[in-house]
Short mmCIF file of C-alpha atoms and ligand atoms in Angstrom, two decimals:
data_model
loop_
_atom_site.label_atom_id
_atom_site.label_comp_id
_atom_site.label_asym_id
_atom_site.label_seq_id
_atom_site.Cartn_x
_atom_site.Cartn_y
_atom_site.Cartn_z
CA UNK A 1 100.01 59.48 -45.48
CA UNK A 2 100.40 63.05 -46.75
CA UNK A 3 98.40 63.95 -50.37
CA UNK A 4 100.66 65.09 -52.94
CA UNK A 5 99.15 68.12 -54.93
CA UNK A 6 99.13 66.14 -58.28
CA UNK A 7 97.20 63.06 -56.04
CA UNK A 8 94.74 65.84 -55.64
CA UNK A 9 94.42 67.34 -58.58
CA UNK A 10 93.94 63.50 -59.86
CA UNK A 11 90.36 63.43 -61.70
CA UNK A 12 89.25 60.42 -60.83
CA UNK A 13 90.05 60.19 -57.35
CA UNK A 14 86.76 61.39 -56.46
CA UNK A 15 85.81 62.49 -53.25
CA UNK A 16 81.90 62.30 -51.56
CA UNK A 17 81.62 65.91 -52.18
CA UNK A 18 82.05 65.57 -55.76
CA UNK A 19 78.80 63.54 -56.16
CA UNK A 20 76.52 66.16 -54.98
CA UNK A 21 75.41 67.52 -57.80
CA UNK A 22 74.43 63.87 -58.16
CA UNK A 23 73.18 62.93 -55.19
CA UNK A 24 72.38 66.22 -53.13
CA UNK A 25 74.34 68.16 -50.63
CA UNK A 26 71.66 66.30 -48.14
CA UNK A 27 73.30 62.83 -48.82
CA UNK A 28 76.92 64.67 -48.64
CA UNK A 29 76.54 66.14 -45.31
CA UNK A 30 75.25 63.31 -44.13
CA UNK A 31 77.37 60.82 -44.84
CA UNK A 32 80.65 62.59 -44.16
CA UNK A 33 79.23 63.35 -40.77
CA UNK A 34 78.82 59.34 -40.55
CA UNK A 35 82.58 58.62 -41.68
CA UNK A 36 83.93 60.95 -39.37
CA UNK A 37 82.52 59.00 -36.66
CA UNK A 38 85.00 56.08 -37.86
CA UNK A 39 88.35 58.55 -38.79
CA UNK A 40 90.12 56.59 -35.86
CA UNK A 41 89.57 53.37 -37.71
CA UNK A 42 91.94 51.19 -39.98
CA UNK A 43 90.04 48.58 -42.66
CA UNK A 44 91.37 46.16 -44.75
CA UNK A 45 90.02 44.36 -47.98
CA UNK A 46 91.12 41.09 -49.41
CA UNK A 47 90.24 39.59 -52.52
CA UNK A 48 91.88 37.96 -55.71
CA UNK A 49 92.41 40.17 -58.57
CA UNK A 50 93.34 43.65 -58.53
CA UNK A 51 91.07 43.41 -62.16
CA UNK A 52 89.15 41.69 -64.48
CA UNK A 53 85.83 41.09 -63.06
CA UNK A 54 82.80 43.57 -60.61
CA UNK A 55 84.74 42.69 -56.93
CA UNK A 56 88.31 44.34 -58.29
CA UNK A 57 86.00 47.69 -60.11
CA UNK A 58 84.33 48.26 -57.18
CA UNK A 59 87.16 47.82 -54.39
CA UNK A 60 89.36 50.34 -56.53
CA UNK A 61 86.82 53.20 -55.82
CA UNK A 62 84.61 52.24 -52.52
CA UNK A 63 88.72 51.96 -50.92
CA UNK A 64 89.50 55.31 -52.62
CA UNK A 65 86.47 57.15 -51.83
CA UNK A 66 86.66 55.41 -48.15
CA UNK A 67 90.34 57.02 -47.88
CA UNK A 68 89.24 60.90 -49.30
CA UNK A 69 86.64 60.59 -46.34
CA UNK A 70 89.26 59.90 -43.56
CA UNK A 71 88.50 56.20 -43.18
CA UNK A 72 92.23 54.37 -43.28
CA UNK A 73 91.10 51.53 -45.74
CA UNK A 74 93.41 49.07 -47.50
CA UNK A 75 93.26 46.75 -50.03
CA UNK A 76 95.16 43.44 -50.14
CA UNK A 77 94.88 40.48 -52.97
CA UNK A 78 96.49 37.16 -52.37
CA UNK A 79 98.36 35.11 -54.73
CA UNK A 80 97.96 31.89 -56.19
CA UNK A 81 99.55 29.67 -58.88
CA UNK A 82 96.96 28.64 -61.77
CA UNK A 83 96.19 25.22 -60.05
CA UNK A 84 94.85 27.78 -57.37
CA UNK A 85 92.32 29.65 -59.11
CA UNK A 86 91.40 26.58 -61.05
CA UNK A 87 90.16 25.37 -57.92
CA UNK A 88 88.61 28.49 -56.91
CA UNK A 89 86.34 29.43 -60.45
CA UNK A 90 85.53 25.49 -59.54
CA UNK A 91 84.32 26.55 -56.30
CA UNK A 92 83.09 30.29 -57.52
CA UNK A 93 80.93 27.59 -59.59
CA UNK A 94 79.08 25.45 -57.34
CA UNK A 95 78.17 28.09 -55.53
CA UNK A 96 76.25 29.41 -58.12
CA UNK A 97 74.82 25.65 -58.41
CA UNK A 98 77.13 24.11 -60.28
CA UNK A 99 78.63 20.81 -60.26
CA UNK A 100 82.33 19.74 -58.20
CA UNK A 101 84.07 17.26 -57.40
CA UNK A 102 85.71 18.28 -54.35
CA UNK A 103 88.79 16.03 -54.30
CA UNK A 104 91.31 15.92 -51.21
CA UNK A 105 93.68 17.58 -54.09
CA UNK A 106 91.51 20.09 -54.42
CA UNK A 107 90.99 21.11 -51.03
CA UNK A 108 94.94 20.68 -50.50
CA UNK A 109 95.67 22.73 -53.11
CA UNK A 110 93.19 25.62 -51.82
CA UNK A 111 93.84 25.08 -48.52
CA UNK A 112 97.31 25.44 -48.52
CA UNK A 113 97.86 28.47 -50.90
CA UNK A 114 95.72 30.33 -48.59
CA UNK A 115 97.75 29.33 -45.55
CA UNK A 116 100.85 30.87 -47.53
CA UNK A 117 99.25 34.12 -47.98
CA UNK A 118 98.45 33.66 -44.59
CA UNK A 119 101.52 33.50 -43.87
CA UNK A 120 102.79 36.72 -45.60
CA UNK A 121 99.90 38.93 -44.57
CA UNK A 122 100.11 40.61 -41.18
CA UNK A 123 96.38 42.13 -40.30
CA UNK A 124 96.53 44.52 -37.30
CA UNK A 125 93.29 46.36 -38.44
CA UNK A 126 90.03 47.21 -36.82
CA UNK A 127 88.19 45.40 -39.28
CA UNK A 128 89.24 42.42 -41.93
CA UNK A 129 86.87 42.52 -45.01
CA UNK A 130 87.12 38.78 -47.37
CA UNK A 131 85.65 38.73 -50.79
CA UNK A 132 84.12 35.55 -51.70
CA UNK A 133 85.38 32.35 -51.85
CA UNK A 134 89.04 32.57 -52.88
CA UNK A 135 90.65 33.92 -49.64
CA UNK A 136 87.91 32.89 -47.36
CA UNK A 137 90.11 30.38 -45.38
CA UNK A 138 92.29 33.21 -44.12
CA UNK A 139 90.52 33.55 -40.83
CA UNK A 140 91.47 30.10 -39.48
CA UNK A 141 95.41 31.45 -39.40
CA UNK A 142 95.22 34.38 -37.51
CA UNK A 143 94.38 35.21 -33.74
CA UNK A 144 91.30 37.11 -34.18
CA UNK A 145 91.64 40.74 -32.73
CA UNK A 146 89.05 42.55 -34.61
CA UNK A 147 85.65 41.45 -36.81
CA UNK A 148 85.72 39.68 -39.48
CA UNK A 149 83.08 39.92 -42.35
CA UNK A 150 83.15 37.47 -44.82
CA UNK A 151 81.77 39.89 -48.08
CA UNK A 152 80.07 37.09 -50.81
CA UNK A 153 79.41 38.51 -54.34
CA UNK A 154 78.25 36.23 -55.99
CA UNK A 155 74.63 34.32 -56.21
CA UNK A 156 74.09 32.13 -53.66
CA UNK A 157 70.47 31.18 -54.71
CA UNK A 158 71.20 27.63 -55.13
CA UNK A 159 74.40 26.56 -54.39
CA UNK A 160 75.34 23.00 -54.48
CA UNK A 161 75.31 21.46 -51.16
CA UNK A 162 78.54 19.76 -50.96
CA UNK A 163 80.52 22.92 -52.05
CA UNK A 164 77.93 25.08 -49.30
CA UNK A 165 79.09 22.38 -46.36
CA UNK A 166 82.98 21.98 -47.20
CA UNK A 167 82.70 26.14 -47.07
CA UNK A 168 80.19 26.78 -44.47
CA UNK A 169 82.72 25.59 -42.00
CA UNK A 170 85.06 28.68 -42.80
CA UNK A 171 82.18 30.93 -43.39
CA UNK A 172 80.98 29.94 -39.62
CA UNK A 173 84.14 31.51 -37.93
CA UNK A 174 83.07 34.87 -39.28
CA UNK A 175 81.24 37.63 -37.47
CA UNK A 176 79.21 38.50 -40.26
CA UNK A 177 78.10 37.63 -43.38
CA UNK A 178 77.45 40.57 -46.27
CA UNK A 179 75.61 38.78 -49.74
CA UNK A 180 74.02 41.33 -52.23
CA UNK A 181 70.09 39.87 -51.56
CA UNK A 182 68.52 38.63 -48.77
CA UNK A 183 67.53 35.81 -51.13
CA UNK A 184 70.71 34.58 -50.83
CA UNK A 185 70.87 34.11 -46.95
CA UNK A 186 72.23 30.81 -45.56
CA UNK A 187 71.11 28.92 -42.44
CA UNK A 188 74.31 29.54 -40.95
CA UNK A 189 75.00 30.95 -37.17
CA UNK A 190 77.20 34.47 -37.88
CA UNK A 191 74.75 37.41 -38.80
CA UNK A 192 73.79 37.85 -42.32
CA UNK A 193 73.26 42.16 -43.89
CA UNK A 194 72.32 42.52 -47.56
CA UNK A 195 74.16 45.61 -49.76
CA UNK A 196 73.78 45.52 -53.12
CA UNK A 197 77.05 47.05 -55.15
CA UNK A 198 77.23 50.53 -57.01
CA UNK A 199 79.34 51.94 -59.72
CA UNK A 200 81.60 54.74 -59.55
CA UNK A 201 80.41 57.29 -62.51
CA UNK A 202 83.73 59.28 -62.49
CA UNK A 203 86.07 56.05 -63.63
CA UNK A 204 87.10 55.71 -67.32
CA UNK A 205 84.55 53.23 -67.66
CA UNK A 206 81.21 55.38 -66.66
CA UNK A 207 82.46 59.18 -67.53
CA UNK A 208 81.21 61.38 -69.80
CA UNK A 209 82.49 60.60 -73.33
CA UNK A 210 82.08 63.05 -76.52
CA UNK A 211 80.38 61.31 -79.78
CA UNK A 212 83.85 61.77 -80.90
CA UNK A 213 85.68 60.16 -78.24
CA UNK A 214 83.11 56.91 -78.70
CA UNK A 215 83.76 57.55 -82.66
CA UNK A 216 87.43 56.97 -82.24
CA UNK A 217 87.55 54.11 -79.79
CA UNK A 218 85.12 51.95 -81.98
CA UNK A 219 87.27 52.85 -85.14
CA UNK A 220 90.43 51.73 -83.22
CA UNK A 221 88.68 48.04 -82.87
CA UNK A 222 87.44 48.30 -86.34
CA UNK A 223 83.72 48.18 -85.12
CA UNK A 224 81.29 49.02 -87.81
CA UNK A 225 79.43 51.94 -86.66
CA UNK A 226 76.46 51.78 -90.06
CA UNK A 227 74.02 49.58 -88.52
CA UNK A 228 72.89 49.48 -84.67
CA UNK A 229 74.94 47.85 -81.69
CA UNK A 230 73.81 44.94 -79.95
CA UNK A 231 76.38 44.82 -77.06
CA UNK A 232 76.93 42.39 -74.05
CA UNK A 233 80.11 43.24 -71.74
CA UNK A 234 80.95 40.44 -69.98
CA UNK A 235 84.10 37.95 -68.76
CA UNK A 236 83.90 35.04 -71.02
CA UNK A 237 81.70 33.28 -68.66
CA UNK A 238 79.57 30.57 -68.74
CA UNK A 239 76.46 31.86 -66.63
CA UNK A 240 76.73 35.31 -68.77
CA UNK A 241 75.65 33.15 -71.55
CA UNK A 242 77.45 34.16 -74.69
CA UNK A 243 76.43 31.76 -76.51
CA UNK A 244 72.50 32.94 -75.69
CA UNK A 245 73.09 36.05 -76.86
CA UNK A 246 74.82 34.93 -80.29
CA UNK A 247 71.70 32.79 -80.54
CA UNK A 248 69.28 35.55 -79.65
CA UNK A 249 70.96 38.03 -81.50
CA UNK A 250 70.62 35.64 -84.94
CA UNK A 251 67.24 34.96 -84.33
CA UNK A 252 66.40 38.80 -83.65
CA UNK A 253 68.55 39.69 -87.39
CA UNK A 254 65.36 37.90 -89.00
CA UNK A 255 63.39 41.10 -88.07
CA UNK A 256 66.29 43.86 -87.74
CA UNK A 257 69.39 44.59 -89.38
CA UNK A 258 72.30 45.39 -86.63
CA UNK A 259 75.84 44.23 -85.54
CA UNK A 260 76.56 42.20 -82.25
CA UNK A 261 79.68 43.35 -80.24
CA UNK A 262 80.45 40.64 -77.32
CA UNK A 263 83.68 42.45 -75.74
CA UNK A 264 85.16 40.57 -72.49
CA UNK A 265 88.44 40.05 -70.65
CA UNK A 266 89.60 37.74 -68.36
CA UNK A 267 90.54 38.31 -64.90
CA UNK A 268 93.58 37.05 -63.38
CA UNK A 269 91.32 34.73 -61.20
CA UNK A 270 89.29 33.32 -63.39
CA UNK A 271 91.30 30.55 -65.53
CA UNK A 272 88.47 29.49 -67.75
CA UNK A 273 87.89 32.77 -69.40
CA UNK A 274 90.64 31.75 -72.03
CA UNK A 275 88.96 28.69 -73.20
CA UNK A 276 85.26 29.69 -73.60
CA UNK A 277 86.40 32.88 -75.57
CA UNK A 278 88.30 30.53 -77.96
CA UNK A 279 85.28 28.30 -78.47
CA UNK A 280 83.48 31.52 -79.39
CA UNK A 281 85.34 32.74 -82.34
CA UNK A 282 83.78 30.30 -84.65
CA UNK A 283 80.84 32.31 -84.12
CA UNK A 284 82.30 35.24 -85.43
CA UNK A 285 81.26 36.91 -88.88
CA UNK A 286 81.01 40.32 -90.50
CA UNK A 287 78.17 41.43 -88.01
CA UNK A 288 79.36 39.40 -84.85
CA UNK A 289 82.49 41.00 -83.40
CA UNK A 290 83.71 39.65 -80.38
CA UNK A 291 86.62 40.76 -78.71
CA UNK A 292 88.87 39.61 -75.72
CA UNK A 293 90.31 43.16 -74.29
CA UNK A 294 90.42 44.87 -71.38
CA UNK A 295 89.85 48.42 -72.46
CA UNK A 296 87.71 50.37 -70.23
CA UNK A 297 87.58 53.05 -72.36
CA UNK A 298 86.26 50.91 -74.92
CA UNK A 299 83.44 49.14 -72.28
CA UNK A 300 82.42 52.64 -71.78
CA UNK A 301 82.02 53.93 -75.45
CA UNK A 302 80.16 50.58 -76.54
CA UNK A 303 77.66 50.82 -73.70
CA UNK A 304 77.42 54.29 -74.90
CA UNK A 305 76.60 54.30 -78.38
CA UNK A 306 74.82 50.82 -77.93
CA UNK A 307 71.23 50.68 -79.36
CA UNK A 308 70.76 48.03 -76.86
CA UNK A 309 72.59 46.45 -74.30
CA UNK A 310 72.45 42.71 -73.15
CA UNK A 311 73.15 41.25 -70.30
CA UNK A 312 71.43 37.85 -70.40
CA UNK A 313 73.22 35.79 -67.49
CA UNK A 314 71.79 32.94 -65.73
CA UNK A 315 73.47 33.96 -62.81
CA UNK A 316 74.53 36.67 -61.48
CA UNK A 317 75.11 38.08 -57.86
CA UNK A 318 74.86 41.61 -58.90
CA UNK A 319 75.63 42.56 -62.76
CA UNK A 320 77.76 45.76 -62.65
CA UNK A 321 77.38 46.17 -66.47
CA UNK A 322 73.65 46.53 -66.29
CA UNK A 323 74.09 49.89 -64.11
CA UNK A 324 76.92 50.83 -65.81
CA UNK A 325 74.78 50.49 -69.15
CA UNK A 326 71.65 52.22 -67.51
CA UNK A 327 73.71 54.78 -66.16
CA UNK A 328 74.23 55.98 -69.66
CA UNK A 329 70.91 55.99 -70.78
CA UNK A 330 71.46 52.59 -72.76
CA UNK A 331 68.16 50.57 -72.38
CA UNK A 332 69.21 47.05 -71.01
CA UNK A 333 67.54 43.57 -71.68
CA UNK A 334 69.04 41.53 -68.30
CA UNK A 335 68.28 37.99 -67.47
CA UNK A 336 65.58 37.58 -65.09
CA UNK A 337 67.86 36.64 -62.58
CA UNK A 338 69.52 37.01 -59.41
CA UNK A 339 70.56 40.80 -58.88
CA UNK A 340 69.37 42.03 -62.65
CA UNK A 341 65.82 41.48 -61.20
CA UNK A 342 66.45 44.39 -58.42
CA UNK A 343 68.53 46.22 -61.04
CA UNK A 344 65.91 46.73 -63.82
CA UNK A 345 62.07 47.04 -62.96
CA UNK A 346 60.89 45.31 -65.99
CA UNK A 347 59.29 47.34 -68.94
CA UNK A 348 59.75 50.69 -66.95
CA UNK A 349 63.58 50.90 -66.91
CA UNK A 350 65.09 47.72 -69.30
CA UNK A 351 63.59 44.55 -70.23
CA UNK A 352 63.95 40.82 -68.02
CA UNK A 353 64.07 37.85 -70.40
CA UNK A 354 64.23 34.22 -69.17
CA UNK A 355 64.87 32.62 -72.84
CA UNK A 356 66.91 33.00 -76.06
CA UNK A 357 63.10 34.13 -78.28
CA UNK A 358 62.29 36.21 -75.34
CA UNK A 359 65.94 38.17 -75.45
CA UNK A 360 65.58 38.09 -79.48
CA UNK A 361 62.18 39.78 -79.20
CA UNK A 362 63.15 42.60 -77.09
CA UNK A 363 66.11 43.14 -79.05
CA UNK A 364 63.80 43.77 -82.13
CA UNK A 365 60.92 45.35 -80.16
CA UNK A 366 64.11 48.35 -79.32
CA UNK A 367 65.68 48.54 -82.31
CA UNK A 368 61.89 49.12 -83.98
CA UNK A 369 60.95 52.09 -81.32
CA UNK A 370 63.90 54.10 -80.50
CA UNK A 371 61.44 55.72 -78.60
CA UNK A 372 61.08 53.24 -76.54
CA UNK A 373 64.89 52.44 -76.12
CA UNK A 374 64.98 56.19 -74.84
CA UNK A 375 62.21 55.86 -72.16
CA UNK A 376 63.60 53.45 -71.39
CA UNK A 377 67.14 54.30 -70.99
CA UNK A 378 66.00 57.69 -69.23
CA UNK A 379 64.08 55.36 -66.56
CA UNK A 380 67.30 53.13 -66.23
CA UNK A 381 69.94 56.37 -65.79
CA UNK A 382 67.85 57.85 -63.02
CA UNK A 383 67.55 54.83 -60.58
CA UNK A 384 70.52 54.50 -60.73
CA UNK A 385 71.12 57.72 -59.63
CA UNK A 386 69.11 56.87 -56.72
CA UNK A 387 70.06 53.75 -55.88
CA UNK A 388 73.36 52.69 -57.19
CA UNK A 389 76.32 55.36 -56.99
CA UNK A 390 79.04 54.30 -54.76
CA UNK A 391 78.29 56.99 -51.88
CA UNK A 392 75.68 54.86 -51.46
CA UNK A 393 77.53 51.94 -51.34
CA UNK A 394 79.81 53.72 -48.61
CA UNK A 395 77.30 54.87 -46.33
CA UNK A 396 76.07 50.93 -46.32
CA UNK A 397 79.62 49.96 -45.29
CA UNK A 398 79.76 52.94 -42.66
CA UNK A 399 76.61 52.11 -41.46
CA UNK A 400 77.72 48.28 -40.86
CA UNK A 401 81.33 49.18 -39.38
CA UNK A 402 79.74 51.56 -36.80
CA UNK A 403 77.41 48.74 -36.07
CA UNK A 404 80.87 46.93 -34.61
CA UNK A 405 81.34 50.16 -32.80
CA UNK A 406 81.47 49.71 -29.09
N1 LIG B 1 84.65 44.68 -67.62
C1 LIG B 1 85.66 45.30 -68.32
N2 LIG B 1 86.04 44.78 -69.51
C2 LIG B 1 85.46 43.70 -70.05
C3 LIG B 1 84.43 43.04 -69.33
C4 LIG B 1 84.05 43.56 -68.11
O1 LIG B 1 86.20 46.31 -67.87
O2 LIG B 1 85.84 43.30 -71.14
C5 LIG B 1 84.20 45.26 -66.34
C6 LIG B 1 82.78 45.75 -66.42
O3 LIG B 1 82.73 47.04 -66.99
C7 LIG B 1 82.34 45.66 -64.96
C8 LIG B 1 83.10 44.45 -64.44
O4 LIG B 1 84.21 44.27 -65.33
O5 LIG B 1 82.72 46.81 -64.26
C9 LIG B 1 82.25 43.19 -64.42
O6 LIG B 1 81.39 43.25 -63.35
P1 LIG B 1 80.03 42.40 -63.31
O7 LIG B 1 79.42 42.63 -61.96
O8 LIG B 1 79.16 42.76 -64.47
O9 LIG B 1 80.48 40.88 -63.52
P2 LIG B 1 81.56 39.94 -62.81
O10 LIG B 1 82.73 39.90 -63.72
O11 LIG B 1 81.90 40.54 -61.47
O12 LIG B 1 80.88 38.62 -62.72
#
């Protein structure tokens, strides 16, 4: 494919060289050198919403930034009726420990949607790349010419045994296995390599934003800007724990005077998102705004001008919004749970709460020391830095494609 010149001249399509001022012209030589070891090589990535949730923001720039580095990589999502992705968040679910009933309807119903998009995808790549459970029965449908790596997001510290066996037996015809932690390693027979996501800091959602630019995307919402925001970004989800933080945020407004902002959307695949955002509008009052939007523009101002952010799941594979929050120098009280304990070192860059009083305290403790909230959030911006920009999300994925090398 040939660049146009306004492709180029696009801002956000980023490429590796652009993040040196970030990451040093060390990391930039070093990993272009890497991915022009693979130019020769066609990828493919499949998942189940081109938005909406952390898989779909970080496949729109780790397959963009692959491409401005020479490495041929596409993205495909399959299609399914509701019925479909009722099944799947059902799934999704129980493999974060939840409970299913897995009916023969159910697994007809799954089982056969994938076939179709089996049917109407043709994969003559180098390497096939499935995100989590949704497509994962793919592989049975095709004669296998090149690896497959089955690429699960989301926490698999406890997942509930019947959904792990009916699963397992796709998961087995894999050739590897890529979770976020080794925590959440299975005894299964294909190999299992850990890489934890990144974010992309040039995307609407992470880039620089004037005071007035955050001024005027809060007024558009109506968002009261005279007391402090409390702020979770989530999907209306039930293991991001809305209803926690309303809790935590009214005990915490004993002590402190601020307003809670919960802004979420829902993603194509995730069919539940509707009703748990309607059960949480009774909740809402002059000083608890909550929003269904997708508006990244709006995500990034509010984790801007934040005073705090939350992010108090009780599970979560990786949480892209805690990075995305510590990127901007927003300090960050994350459940002490799954990735969010790798993401913030607790007390040095964020705060880790396992309870509603524990989240409520920390939300006082930071609105009473700004100073704090700025150590805090200075600490959070610059591991990320190190550790969570998507070139080094990139050289992961080169380094595990050249590992298929001959
Ligand atoms: N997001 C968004 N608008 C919303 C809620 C979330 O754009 O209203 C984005 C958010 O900024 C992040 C992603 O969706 O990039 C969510 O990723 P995360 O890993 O936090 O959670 P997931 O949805 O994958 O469980």
């Amino acid at each position: 494919m040939e660049r146009s010149d306004t492709v180029a001249s696009d801002p956000a399509l980023k490429s590796v060289e652009d993040y040196e001022p970030l990451v040093g012209a060390e990391a930039v030589e070093r990993i272009m050198a890497k991915a022009a070891r693979l130019h020769d090589l066609h990828v493919v990535n499949v998942n189940s919403t081109y938005y909406g949730g952390g898989v779909a923001e970080i496949l729109s720039s780790l397959t963009l930034l692959m491409n401005r580095a020479g490495i041929r990589t596409g993205w495909r999502v399959i299609q399914g009726r509701p019925d479909f992705f009722s099944v799947t968040k059902k799934m999704h679910n129980a493999l974060q420990g939840g409970d299913i009933n897995l009916s023969d309807l159910k697994r007809d119903i799954y089982e056969q949607v994938v076939y179709e998009n089996a049917c109407r995808n043709h994969f003559d790549h180098d390497l096939v790349i499935v995100h989590d459970p949704q497509p994962l029965p793919l592989i049975c449908h095709y004669r296998k010419k090149a690896p497959w790596v089955w690429r699960c997001h989301v926490d698999l510290s406890n997942p509930n045994p019947d959904a792990w066996a009916y699963l397992a037996r796709f998961v087995e015809r894999y050739d590897a296995v890529v979770l976020s932690l080794p925590e959440y390693a299975q005894p299964i027979g294909p190999p299992q390599r850990f890489i934890m996501p990144a974010i992309n800091p040039f995307t609407t959602t992470n880039k620089d934003l004037s005071e007035a630019e955050i001024d005027d995307r809060l007024e558009h919402y109506g968002i009261p800007t005279d007391l402090p925001l409390v702020v979770q970004v989530s999907r209306f989800d039930k293991w991001k724990d809305p209803r926690g933080v309303i809790e935590a945020f009214r005990i915490a407004r004993r002590q402190v005077d601020a307003t809670l902002v919960l802004v979420g959307n829902v993603a194509t695949d995730d069919p539940e998102g509707q009703e748990i955002f309607a059960s949480l509008c009774s909740c809402r009052e002059d000083r608890i705004r909550i929003l269904s939007v997708q508006d990244s523009a709006l995500v990034n101002a509010l984790q801007r001008r934040a005073a705090v952010v939350l992010q108090k799941s009780t599970r979560e594979g990786f949480g892209l919004t805690v990075t995305e929050a510590m990127w901007k120098g927003t300090p960050v009280i994350g459940g002490r749970v799954g990735g969010i304990r790798h993401q913030i070192e607790d007390g040095v860059s964020g705060f880790l709460v396992e309870t509603v009083e524990q989240a409520a305290e920390r939300i006082v403790q930071v609105l009473k020391d700004p100073d704090l909230g700025r150590r805090l959030g200075e600490a959070g911006r610059e591991s990320v830095r190190e550790r969570f920009l998507m070139t080094r999300l990139m050289e992961d994925w080169i380094d595990l494609i050249g590992a298929f090398e001959p």
